[in-house]
Short mmCIF file of C-alpha atoms and ligand atoms in Angstrom, two decimals:
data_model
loop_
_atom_site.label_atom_id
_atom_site.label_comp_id
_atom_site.label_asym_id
_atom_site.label_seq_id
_atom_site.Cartn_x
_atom_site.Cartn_y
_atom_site.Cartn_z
CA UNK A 1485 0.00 0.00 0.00
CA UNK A 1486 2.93 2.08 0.47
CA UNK A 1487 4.09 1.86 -2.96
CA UNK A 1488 4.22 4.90 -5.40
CA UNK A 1489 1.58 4.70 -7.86
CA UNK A 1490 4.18 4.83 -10.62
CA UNK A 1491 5.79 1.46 -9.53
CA UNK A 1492 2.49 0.11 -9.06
CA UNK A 1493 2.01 0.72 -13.09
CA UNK A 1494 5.02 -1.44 -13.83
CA UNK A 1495 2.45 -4.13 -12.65
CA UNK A 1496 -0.35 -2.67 -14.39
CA UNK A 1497 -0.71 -4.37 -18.17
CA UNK A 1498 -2.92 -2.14 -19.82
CA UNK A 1499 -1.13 1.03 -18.45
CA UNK A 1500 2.51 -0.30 -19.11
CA UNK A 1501 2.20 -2.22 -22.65
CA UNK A 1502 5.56 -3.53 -21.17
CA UNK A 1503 4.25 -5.60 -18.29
CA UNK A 1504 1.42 -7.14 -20.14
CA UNK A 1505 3.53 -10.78 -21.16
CA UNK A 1506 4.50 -11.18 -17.47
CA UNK A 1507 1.58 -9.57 -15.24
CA UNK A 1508 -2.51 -9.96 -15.33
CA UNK A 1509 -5.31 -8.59 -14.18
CA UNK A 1510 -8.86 -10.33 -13.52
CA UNK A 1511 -12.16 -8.89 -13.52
CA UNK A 1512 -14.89 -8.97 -10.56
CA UNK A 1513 -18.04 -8.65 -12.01
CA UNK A 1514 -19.94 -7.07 -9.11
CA UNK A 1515 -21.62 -3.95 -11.23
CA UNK A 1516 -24.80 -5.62 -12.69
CA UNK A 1517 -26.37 -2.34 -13.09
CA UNK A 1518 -26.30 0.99 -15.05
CA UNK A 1519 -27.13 4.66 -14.42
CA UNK A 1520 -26.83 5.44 -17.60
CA UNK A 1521 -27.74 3.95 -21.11
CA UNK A 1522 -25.13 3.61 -24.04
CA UNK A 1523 -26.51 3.28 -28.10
CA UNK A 1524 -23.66 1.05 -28.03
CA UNK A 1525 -24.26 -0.84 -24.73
CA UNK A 1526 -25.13 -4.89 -24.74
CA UNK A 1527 -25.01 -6.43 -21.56
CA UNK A 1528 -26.04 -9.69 -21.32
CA UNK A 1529 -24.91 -12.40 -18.68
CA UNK A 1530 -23.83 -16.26 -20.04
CA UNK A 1531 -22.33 -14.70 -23.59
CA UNK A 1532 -19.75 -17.74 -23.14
CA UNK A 1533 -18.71 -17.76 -26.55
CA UNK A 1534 -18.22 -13.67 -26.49
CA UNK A 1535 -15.36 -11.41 -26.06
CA UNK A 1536 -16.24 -8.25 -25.34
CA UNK A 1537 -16.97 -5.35 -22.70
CA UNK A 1538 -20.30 -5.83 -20.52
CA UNK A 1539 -20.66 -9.44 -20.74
CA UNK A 1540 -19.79 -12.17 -17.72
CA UNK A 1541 -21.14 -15.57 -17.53
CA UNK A 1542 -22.38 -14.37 -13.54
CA UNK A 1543 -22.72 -11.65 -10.95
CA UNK A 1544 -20.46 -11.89 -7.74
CA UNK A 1545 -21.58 -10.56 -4.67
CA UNK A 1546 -18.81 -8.67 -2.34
CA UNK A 1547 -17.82 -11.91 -0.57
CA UNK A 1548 -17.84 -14.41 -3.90
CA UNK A 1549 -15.28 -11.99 -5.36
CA UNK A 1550 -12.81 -12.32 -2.48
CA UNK A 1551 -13.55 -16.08 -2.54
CA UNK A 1552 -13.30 -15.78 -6.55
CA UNK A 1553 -10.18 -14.12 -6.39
CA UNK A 1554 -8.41 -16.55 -3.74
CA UNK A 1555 -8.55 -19.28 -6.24
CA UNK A 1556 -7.68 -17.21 -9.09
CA UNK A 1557 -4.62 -16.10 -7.16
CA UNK A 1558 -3.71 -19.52 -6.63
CA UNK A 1559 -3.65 -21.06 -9.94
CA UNK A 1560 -2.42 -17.43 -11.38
CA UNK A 1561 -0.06 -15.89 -9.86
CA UNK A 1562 0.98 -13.49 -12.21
CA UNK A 1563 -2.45 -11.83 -11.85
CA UNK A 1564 -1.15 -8.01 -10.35
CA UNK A 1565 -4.13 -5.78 -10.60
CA UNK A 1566 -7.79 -6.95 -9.36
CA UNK A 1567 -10.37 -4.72 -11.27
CA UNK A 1568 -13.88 -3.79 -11.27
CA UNK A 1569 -15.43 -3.21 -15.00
CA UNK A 1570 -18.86 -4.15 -15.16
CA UNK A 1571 -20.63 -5.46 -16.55
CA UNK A 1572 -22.47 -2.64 -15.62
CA UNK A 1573 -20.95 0.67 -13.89
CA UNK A 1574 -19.37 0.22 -10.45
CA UNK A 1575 -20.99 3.46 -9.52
CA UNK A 1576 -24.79 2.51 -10.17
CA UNK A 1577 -23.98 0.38 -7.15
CA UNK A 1578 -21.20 2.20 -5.32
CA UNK A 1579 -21.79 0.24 -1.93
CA UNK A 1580 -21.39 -2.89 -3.39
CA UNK A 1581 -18.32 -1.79 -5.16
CA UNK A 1582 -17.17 -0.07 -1.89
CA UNK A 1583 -17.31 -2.95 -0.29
CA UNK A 1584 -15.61 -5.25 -1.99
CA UNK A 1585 -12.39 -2.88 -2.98
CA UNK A 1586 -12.13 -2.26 1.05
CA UNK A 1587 -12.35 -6.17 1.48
CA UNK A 1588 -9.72 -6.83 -1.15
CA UNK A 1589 -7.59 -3.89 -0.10
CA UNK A 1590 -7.29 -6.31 3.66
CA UNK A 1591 -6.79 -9.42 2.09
CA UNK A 1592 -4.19 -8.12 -0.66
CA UNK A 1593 -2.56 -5.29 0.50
CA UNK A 1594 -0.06 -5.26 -2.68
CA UNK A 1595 -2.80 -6.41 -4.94
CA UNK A 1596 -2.88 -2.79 -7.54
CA UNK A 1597 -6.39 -1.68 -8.07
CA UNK A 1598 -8.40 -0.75 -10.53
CA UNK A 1599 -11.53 0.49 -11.91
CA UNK A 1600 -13.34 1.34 -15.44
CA UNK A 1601 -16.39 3.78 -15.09
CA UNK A 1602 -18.28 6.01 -16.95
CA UNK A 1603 -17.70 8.41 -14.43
CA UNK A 1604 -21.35 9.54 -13.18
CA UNK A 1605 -21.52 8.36 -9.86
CA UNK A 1606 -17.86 8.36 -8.93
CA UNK A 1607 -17.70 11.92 -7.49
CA UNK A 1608 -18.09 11.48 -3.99
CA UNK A 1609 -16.47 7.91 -3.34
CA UNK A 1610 -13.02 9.44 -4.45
CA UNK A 1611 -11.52 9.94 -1.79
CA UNK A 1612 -12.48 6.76 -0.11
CA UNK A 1613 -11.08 5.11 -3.32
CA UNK A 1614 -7.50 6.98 -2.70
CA UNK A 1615 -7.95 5.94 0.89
CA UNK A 1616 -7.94 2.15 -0.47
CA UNK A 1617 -5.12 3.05 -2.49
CA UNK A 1618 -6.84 2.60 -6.01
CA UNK A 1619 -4.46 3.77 -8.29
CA UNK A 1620 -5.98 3.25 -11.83
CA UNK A 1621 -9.28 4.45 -12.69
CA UNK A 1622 -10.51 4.30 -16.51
CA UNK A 1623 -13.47 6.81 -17.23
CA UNK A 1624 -14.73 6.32 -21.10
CA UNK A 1625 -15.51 9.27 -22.40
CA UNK A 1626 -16.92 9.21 -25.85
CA UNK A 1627 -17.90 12.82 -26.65
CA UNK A 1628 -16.85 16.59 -24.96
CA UNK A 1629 -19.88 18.29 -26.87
CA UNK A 1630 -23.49 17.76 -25.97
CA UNK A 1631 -24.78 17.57 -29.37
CA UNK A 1632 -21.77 15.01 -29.97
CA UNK A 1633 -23.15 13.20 -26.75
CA UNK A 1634 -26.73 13.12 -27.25
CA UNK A 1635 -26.49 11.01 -30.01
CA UNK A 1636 -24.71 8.31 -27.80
CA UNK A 1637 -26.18 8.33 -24.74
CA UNK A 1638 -29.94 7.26 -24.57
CA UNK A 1639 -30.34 8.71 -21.33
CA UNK A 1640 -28.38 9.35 -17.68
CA UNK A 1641 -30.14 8.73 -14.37
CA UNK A 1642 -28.89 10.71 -11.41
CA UNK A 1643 -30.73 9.17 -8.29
CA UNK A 1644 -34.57 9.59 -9.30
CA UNK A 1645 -34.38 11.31 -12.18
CA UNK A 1646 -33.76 10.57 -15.99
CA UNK A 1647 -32.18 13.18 -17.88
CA UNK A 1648 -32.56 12.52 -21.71
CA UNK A 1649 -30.84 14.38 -24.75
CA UNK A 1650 -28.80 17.20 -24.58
CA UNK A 1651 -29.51 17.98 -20.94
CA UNK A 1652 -28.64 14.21 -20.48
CA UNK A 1653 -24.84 14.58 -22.16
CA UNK A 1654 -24.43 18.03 -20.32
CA UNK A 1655 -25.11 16.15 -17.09
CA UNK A 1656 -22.68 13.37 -17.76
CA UNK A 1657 -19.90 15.18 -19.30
CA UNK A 1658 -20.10 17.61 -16.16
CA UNK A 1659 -19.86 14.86 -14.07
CA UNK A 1660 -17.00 13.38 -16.14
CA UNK A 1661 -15.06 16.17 -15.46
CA UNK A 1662 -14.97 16.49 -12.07
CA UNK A 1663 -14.66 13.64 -11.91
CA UNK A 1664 -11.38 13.61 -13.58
CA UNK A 1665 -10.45 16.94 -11.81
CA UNK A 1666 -10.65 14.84 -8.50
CA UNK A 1667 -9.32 12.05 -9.22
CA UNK A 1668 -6.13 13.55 -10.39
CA UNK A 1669 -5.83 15.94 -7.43
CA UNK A 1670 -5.42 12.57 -5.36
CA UNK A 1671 -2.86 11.25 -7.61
CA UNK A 1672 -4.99 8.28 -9.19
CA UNK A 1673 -3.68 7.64 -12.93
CA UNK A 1674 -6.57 7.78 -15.14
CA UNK A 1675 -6.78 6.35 -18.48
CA UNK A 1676 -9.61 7.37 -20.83
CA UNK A 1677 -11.65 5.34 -23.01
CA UNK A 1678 -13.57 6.27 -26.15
CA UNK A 1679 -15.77 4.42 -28.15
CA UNK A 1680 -15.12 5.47 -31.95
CA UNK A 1681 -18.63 5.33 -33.95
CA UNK A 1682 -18.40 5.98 -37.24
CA UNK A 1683 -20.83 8.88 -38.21
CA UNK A 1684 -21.42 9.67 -34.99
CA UNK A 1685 -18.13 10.61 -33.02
CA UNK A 1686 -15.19 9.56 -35.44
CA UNK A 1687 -14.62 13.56 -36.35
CA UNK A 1688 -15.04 14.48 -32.56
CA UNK A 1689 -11.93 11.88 -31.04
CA UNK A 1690 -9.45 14.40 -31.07
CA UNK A 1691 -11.15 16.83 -29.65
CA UNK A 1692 -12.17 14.70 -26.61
CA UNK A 1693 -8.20 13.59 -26.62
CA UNK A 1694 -7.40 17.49 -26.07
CA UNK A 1695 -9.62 17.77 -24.05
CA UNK A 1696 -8.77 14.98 -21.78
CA UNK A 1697 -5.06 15.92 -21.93
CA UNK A 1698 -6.25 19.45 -20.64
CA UNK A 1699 -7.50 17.48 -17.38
CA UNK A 1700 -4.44 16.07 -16.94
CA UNK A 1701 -5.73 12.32 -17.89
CA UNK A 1702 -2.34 10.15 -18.56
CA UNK A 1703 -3.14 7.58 -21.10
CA UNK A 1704 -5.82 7.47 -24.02
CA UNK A 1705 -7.63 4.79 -25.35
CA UNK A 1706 -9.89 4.44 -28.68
CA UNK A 1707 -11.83 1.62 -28.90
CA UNK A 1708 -13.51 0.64 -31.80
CA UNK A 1709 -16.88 0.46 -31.51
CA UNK A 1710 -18.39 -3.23 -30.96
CA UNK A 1711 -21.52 -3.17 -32.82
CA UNK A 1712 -24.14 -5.80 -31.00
CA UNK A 1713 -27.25 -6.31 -33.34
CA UNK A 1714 -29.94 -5.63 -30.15
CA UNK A 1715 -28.28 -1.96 -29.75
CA UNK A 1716 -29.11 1.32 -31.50
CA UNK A 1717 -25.50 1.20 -33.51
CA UNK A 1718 -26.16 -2.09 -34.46
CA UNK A 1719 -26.28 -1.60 -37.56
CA UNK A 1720 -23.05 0.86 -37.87
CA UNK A 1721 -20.21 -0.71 -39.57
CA UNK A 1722 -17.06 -1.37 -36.97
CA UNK A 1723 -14.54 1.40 -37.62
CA UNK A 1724 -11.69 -0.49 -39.91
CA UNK A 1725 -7.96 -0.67 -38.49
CA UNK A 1726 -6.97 2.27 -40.67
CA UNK A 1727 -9.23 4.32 -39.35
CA UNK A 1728 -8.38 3.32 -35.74
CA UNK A 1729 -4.26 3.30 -36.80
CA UNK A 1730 -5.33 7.38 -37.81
CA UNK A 1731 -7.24 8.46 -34.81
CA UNK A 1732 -4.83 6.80 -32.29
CA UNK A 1733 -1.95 9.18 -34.59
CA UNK A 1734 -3.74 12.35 -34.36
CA UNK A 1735 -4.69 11.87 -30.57
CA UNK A 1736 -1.19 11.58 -30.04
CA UNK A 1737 -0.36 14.72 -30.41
CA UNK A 1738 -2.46 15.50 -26.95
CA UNK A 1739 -1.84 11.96 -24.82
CA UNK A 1740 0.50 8.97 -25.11
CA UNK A 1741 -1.97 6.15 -26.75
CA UNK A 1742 -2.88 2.76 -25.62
CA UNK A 1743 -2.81 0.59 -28.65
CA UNK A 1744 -2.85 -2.90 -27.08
CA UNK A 1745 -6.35 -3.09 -25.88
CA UNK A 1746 -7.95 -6.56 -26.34
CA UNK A 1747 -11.47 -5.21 -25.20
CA UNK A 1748 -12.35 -7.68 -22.69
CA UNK A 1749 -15.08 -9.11 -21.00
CA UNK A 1750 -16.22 -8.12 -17.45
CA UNK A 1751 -15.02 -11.43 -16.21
CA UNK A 1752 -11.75 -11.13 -17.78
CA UNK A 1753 -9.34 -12.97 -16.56
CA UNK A 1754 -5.29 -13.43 -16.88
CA UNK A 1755 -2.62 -11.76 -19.18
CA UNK A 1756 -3.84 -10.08 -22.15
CA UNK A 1757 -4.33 -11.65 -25.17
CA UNK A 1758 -3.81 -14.65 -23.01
CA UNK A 1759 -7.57 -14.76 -21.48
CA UNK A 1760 -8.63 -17.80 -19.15
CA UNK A 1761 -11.87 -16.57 -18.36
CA UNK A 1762 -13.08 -20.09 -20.01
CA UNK A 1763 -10.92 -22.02 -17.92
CA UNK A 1764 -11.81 -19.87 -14.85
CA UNK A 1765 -15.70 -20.05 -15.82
CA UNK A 1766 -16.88 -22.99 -13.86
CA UNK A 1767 -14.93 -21.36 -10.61
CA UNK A 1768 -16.75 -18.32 -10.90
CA UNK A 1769 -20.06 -19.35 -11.61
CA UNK A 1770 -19.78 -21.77 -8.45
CA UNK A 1771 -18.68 -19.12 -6.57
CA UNK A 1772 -21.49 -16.77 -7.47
CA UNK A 1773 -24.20 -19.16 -5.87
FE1 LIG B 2903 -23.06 -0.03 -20.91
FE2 LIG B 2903 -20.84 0.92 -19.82
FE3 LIG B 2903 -22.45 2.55 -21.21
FE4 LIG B 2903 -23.22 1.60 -18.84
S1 LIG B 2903 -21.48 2.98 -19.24
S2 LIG B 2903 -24.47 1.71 -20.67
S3 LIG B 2903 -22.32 -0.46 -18.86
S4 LIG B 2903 -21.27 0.80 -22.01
FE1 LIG B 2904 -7.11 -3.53 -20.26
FE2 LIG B 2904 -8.51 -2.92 -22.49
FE3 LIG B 2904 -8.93 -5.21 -21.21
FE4 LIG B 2904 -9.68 -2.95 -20.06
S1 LIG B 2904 -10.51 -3.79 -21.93
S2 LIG B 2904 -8.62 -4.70 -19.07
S3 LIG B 2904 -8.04 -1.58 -20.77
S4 LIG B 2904 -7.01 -4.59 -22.20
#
């Protein structure tokens, strides 16, 4: 717990491109829910045959991930960083996700970890996150102009109430950066994610990079979108690797790039490009009940 957050990326594989043949990370689905709703977004649970963001084969409560993660950490011990990425946000739940970072953080104390939100609800449990010692957070961002937003984001729910169009992507991108603001007052290395959507965002990526790199965010990541037929953007094409290899060029110029991504489940589990999540699967699902 001690450690500097900069030696704790060494472990980190998606932050240090150079520890991701020697370190891992695995995923605790505990998020099952949303607060807000993504043209994009597909979560379904038991996708076995599926790699991609927002699905897991179950839901853990807090005390199936520790017991998860024991026997994870004993057949794979290169696993570093314990992370929280879905399938839905960790903040449309934050006690649950609270909870289990605080019982990890006893158990493991030199366990790095980590987080991926869409960076709603994450403004007041930041400083009881630095207090655990998370030191990664990932916010995906996929727009830094309302009328950019509102074509992405269905709606955003804060509490009670459900904000829809423009008012719905001025809400969220507020939120976003404070968010941001906070986090990196407290020293917490945030990477950014951003869908690319043809037609809908692909012009606006570098402006959410310079943006981002305004905030002081350390790494950027575009993702190409995943198009799932049951989703708004089903039917948009997947942005091709050229376009992807350009974008990631031009939002250089504002923040160093993560180009080794392997978009992975919520239940991801091992080195990347190296997933066990199927070998891990009947673990986790007897853990969950
Ligand atoms: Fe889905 Fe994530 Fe968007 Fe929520 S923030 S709707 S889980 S993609
Ligand atoms: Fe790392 Fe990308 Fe996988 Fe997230 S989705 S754990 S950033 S490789």
């Amino acid at each position: 717990m001690n450690e500097s957050i900069d030696s704790r990326s060494l472990r980190h594989p998606c932050f240090n491109e150079g520890a991701k043949g020697r370190f891992g990370r695995v995923h605790l689905p505990v998020a099952p829910t949303c607060n807000i709703k993504c043209n994009f977004c597909d979560r379904r649970y038991d996708c076995v045959n599926e790699s991609r963001p927002g699905v897991t084969s179950s839901i853990l409560k807090p005390d199936q991930a520790v017991r998860y993660l024991d026997q994870v950490l004993a057949r794979e011990p290169r696993i570093s960083v314990a992370g929280i990425a879905g399938p839905g946000d960790p903040f449309a739940s934050p006690a649950t996700t609270m909870v289990t970072l605080a019982a990890i953080r006893r158990k493991y104390p030199d366990l790095v970890l980590c987080l991926s939100s869409n960076g709603m609800g994450i403004g007041p449990a930041i400083g009881e996150l630095a207090a655990l010692g998370v030191s990664h957070v990932t916010i995906t961002v996929c727009a830094v102009a309302p009328e950019v937003g509102r074509q992405i984001y269905a709606w955003v729910r804060d509490g009670n109430i459900v904000y829809r169009g423009k008012q719905a992507a001025e809400l969220l991108l507020m939120r976003q950066q404070q968010a941001i603001s906070e986090l990196k007052r407290r020293d917490i290395t945030i990477k950014v994610n951003c869908i690319v959507v043809p037609g809908i965002n692909d012009q606006h990526v570098v402006d959410v990079a310079r943006a981002m790199r305004d905030l002081g965010v350390d790494l950027f990541n575009c993702m190409a979108l995943f198009p799932t037929a049951q989703t708004p953007f089903g039917s948009i094409r997947q942005p091709d690797k050229e376009t992807m290899r350009r974008l990631r060029d031009e939002a250089e110029r504002y923040l160093p790039q993560m180009r080794h991504c392997t978009r992975c489940r919520a239940d991801a589990v091992g080195l990347l490009g190296d997933d066990r999540s199927g070998e891990f699967r009947s673990c986790l699902n007897s853990c969950s009940t």
